[in-house]
PDB file of C-alpha atoms in Angstrom:
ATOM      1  CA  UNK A  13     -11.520 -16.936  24.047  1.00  0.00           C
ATOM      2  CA  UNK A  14      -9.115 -15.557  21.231  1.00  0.00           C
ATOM      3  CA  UNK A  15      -7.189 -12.691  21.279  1.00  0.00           C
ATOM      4  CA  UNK A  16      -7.970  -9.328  19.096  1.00  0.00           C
ATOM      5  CA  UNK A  17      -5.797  -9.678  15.988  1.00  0.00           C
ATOM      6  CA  UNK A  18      -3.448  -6.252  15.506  1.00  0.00           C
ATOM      7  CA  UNK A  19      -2.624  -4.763  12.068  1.00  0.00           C
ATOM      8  CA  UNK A  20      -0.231  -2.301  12.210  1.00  0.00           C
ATOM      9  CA  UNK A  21      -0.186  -0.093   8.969  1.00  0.00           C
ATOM     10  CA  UNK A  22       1.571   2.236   6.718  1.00  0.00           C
ATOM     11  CA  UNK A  23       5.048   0.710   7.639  1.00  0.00           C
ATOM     12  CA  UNK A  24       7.788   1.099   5.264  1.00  0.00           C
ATOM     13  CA  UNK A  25      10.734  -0.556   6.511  1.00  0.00           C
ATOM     14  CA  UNK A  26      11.896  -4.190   7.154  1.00  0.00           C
ATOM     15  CA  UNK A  27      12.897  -2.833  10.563  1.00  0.00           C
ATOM     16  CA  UNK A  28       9.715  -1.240  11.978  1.00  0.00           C
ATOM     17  CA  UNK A  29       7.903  -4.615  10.633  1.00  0.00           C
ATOM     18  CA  UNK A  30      10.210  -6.461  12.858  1.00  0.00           C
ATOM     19  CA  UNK A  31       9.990  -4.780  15.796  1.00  0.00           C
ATOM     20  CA  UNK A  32       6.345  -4.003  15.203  1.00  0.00           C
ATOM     21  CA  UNK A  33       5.992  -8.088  15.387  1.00  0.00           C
ATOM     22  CA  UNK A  34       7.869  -8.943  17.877  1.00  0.00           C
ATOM     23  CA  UNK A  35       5.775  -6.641  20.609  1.00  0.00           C
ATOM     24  CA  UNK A  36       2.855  -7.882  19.584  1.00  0.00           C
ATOM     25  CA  UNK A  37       1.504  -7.132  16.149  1.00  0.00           C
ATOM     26  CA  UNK A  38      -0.176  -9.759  13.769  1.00  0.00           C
ATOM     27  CA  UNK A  39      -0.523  -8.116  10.580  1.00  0.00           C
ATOM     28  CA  UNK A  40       2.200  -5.448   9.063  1.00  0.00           C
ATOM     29  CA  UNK A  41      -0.070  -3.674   6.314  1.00  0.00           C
ATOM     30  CA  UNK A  42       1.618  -2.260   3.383  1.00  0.00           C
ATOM     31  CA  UNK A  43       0.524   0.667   1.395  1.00  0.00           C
ATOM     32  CA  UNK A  44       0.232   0.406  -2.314  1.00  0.00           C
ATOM     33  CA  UNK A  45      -2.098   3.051  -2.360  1.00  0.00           C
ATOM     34  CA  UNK A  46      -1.335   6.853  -2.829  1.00  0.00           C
ATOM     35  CA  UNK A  47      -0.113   7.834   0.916  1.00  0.00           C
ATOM     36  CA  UNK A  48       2.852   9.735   2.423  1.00  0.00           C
ATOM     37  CA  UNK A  49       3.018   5.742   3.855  1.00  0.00           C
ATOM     38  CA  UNK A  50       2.925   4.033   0.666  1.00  0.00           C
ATOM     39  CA  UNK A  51       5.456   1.805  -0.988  1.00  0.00           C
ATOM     40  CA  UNK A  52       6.450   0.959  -4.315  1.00  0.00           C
ATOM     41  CA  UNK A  53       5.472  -2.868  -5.702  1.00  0.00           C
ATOM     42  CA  UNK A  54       8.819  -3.483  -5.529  1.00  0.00           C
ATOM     43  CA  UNK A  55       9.513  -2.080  -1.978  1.00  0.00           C
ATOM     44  CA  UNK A  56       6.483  -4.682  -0.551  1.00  0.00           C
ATOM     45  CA  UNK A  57       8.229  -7.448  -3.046  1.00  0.00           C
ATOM     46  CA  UNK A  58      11.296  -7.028  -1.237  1.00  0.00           C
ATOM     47  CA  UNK A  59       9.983  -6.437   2.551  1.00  0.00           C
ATOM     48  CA  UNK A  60       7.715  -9.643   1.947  1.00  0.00           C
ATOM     49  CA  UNK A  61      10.760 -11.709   0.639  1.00  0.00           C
ATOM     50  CA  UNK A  62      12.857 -10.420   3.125  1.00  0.00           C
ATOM     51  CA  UNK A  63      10.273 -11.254   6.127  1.00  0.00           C
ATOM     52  CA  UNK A  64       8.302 -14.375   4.801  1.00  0.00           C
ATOM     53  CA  UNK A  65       7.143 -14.917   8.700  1.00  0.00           C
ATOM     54  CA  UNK A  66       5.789 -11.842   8.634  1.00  0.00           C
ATOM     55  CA  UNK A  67       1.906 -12.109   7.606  1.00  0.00           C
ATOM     56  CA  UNK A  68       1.815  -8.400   5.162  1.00  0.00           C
ATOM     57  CA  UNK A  69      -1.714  -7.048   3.871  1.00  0.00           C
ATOM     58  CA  UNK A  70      -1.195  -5.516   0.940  1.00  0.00           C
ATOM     59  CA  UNK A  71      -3.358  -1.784   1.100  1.00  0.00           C
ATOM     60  CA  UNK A  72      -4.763  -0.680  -1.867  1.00  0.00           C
ATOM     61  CA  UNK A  73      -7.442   1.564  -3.950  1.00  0.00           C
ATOM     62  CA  UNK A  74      -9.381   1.842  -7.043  1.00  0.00           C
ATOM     63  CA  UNK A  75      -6.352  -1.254  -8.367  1.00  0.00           C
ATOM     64  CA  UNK A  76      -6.853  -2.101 -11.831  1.00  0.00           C
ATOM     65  CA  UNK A  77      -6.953  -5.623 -12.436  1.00  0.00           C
ATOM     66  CA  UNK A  78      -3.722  -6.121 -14.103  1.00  0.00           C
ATOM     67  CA  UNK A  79      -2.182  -4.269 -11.505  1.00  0.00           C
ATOM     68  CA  UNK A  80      -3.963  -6.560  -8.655  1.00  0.00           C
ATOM     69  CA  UNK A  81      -2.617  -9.507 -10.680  1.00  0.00           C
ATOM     70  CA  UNK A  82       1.405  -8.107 -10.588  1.00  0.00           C
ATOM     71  CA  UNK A  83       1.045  -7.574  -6.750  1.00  0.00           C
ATOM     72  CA  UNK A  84      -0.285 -10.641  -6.154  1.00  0.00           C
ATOM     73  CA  UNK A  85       2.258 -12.450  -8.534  1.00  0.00           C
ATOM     74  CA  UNK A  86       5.175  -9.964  -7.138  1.00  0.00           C
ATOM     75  CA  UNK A  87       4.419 -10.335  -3.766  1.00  0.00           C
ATOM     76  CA  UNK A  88       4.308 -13.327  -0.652  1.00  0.00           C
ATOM     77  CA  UNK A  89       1.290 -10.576   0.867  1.00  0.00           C
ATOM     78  CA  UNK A  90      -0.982 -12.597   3.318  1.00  0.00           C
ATOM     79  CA  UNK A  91      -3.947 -10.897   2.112  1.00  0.00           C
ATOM     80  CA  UNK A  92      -5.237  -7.682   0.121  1.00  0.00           C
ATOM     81  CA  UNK A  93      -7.415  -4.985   1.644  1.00  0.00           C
ATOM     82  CA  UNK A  94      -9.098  -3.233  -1.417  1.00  0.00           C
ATOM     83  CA  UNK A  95     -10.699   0.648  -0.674  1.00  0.00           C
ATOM     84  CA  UNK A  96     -12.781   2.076  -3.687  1.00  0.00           C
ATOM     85  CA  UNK A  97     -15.075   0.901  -6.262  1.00  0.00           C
ATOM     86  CA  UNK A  98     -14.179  -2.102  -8.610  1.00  0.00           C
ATOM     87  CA  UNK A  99     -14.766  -2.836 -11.763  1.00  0.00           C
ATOM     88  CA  UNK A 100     -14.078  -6.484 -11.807  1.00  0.00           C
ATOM     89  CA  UNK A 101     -14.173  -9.509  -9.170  1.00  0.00           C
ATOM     90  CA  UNK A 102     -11.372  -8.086  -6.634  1.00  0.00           C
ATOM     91  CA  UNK A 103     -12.365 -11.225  -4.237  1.00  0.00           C
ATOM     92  CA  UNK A 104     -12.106 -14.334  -6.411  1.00  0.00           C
ATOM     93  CA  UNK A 105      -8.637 -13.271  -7.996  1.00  0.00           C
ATOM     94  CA  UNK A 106      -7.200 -12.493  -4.332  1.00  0.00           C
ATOM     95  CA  UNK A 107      -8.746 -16.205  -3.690  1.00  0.00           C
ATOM     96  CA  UNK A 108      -7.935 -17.734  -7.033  1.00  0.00           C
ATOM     97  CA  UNK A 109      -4.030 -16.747  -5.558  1.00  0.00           C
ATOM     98  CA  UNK A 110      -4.650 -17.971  -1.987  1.00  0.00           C
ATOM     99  CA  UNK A 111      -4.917 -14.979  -0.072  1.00  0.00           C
ATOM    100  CA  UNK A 112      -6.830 -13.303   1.933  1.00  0.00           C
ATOM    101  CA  UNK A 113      -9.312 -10.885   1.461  1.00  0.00           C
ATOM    102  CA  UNK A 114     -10.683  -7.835   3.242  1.00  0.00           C
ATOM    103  CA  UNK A 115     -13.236  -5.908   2.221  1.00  0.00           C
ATOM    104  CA  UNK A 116     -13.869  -2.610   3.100  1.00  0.00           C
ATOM    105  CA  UNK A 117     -17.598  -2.602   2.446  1.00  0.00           C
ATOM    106  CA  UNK A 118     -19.947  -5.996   3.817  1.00  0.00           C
ATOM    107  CA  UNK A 119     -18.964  -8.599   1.346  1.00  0.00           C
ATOM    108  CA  UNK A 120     -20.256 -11.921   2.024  1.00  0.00           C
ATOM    109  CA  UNK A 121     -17.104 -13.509   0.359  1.00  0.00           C
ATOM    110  CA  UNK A 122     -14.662 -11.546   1.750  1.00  0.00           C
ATOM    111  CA  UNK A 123     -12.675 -13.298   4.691  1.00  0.00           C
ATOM    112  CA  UNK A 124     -12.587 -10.366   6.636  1.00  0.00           C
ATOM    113  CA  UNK A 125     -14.511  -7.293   6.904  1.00  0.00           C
ATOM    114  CA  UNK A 126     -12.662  -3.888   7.815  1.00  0.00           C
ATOM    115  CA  UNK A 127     -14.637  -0.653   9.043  1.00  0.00           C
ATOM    116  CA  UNK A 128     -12.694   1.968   8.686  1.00  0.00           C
ATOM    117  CA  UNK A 129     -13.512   5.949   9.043  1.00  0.00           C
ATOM    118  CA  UNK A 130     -14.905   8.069   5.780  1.00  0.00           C
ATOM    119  CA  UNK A 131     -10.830   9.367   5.372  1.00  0.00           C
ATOM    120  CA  UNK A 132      -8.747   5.929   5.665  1.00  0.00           C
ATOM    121  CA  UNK A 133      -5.502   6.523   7.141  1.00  0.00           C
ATOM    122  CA  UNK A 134      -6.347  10.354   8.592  1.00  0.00           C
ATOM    123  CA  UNK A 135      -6.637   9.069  12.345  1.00  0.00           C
ATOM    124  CA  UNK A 136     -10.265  10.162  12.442  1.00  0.00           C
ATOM    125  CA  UNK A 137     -13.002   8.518  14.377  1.00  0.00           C
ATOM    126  CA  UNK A 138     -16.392   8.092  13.203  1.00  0.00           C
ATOM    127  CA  UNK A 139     -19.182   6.563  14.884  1.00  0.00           C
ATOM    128  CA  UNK A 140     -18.054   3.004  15.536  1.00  0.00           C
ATOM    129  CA  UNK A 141     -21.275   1.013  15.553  1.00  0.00           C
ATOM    130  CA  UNK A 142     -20.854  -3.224  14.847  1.00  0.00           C
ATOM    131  CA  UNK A 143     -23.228  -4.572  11.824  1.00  0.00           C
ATOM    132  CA  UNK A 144     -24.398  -8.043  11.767  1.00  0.00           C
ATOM    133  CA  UNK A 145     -22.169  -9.895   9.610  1.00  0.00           C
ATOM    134  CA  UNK A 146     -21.072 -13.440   9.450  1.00  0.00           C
ATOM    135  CA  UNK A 147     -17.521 -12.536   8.872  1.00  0.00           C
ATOM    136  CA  UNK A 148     -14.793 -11.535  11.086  1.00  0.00           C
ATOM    137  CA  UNK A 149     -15.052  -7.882  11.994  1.00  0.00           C
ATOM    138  CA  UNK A 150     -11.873  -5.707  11.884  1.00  0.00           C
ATOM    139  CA  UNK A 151     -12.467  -1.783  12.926  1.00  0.00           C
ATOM    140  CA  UNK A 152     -10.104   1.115  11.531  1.00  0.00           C
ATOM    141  CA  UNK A 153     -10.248   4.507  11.937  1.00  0.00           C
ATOM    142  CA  UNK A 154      -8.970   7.150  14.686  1.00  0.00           C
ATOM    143  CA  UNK A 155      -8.213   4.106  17.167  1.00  0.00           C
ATOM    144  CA  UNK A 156      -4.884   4.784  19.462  1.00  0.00           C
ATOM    145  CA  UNK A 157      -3.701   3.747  22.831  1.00  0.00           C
ATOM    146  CA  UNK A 158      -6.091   6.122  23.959  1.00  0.00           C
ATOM    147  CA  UNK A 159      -9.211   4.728  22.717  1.00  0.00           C
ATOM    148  CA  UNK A 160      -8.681   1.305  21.558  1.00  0.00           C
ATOM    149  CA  UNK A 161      -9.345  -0.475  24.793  1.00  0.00           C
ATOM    150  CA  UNK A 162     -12.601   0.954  24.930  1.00  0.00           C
ATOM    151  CA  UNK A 163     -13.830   0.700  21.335  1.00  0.00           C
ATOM    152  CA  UNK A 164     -12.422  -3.284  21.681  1.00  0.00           C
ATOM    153  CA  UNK A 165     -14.251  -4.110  24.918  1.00  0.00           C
ATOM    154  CA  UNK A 166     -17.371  -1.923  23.303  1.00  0.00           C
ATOM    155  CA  UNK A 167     -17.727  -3.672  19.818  1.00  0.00           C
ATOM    156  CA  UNK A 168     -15.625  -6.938  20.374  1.00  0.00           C
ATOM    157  CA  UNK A 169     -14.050  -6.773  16.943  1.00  0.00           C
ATOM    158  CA  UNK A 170     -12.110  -9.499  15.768  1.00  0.00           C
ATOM    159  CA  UNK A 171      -9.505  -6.999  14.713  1.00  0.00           C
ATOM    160  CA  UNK A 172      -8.005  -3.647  15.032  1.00  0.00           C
ATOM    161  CA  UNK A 173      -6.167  -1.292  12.363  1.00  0.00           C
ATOM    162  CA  UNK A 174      -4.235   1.528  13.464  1.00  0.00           C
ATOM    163  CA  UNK A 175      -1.606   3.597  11.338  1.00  0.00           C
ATOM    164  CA  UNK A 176      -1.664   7.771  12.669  1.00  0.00           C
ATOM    165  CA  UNK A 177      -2.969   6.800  15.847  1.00  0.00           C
ATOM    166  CA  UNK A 178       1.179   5.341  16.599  1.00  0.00           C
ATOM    167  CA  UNK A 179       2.762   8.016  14.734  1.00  0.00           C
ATOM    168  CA  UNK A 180       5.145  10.329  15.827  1.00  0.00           C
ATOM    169  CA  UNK A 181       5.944  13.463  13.409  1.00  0.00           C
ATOM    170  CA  UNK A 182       4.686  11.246  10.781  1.00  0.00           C
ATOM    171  CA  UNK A 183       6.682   8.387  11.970  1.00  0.00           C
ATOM    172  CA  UNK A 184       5.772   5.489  13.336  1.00  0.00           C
ATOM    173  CA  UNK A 185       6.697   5.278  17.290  1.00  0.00           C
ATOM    174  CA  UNK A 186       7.215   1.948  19.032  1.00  0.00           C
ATOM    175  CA  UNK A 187       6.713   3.224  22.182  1.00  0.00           C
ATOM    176  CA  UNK A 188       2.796   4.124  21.128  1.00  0.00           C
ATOM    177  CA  UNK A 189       2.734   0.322  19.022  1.00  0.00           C
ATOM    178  CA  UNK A 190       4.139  -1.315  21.982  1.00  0.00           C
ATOM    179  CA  UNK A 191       1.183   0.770  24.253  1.00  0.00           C
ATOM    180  CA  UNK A 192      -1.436   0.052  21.428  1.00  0.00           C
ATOM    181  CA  UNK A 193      -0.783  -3.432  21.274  1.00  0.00           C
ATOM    182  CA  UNK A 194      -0.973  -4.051  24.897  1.00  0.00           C
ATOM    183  CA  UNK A 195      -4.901  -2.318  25.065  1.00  0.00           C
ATOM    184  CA  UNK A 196      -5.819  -3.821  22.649  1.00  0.00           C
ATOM    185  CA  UNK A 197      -4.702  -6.868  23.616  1.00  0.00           C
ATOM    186  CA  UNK A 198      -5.791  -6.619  27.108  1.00  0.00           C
ATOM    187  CA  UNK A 199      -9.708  -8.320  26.278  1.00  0.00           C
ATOM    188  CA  UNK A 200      -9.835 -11.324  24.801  1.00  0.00           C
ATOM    189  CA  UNK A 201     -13.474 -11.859  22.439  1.00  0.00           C
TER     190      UNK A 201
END
């Protein structure tokens, strides 16, 4: 039995990462992508210098390939989840640089597969069904401390993604990472 992984995303500052991680999280995901929660490539530079033990998944959408190639460079990320269409082999240059990759579609070469709703990062459910992949399965979308100990004992993900769903005001709130970590962590697959 292994325990549901936790990404906690849209976090901006060395601090929330920290304290994120130490109640519970496993992933600190970083937005590259246009967000009100994204940083700049050299904001996730510095926060992944700054907090190697911290395992950072780099969010992103629509990158261009030279642009992939500068965060990867730039950046200790632990892996890359890529939203949007691509033009060019996403996977094998976030592999050729020894990360991690999670796809947001079913991709038998990516290392992890993320589900996420039809608006990423709006806190919106959808209607959470499990596919039949091969891969580790990671679910996004609408999950909270509400919900997420259902939808984990339901589908027996491998993962779960949250960002509005611990947000205060916009903010993220400990107290709701702190409760979200704990349901979700409650099952073990």
């Amino acid at each position: 039995m292994s325990e549901v992984s936790v990404k906690i995303c849209g976090v901006k500052t060395a601090a929330m990462a920290e304290a994120a991680v130490n109640q519970g999280a496993d992933f600190i995901g970083l937005v590259l992508a246009p967000s009100s929660r994204r940083v700049s490539l050299d904001q996730a530079q510095a926060l992944t210098r700054q907090l190697p033990h911290i395992r950072f998944i780099a969010v992103v959408r629509d990158m261009a390939a030279e642009d992939l190639e500068q965060l990867l460079a730039a950046t200790g990320v632990w892996g890359v989840q890529y939203h949007g269409a691509s033009t060019f082999d996403w996977i094998g240059m976030v592999h050729h640089a020894g990360r991690q990759a999670i796809a947001t579609q079913v991709d038998e070469r990516a290392d992890i597969v993320l589900l996420d709703g039809p608006e990423p990062g709006q806190g919106r459910t959808w209607a959470w069904q499990r596919p039949w992949i091969s891969q580790p399965l990671w679910l996004a979308g609408g999950l909270s401390p509400d919900n997420v100990r259902q939808v984990v004992e339901t589908l027996k993900p491998s993962g779960v993604d949250v960002s509005s769903g611990v947000e205060t005001d916009g903010e993220k709130d400990l107290v709701k990472i702190t409760a979200f970590i704990k349901e979700a962590k409650q099952w073990q697959s």
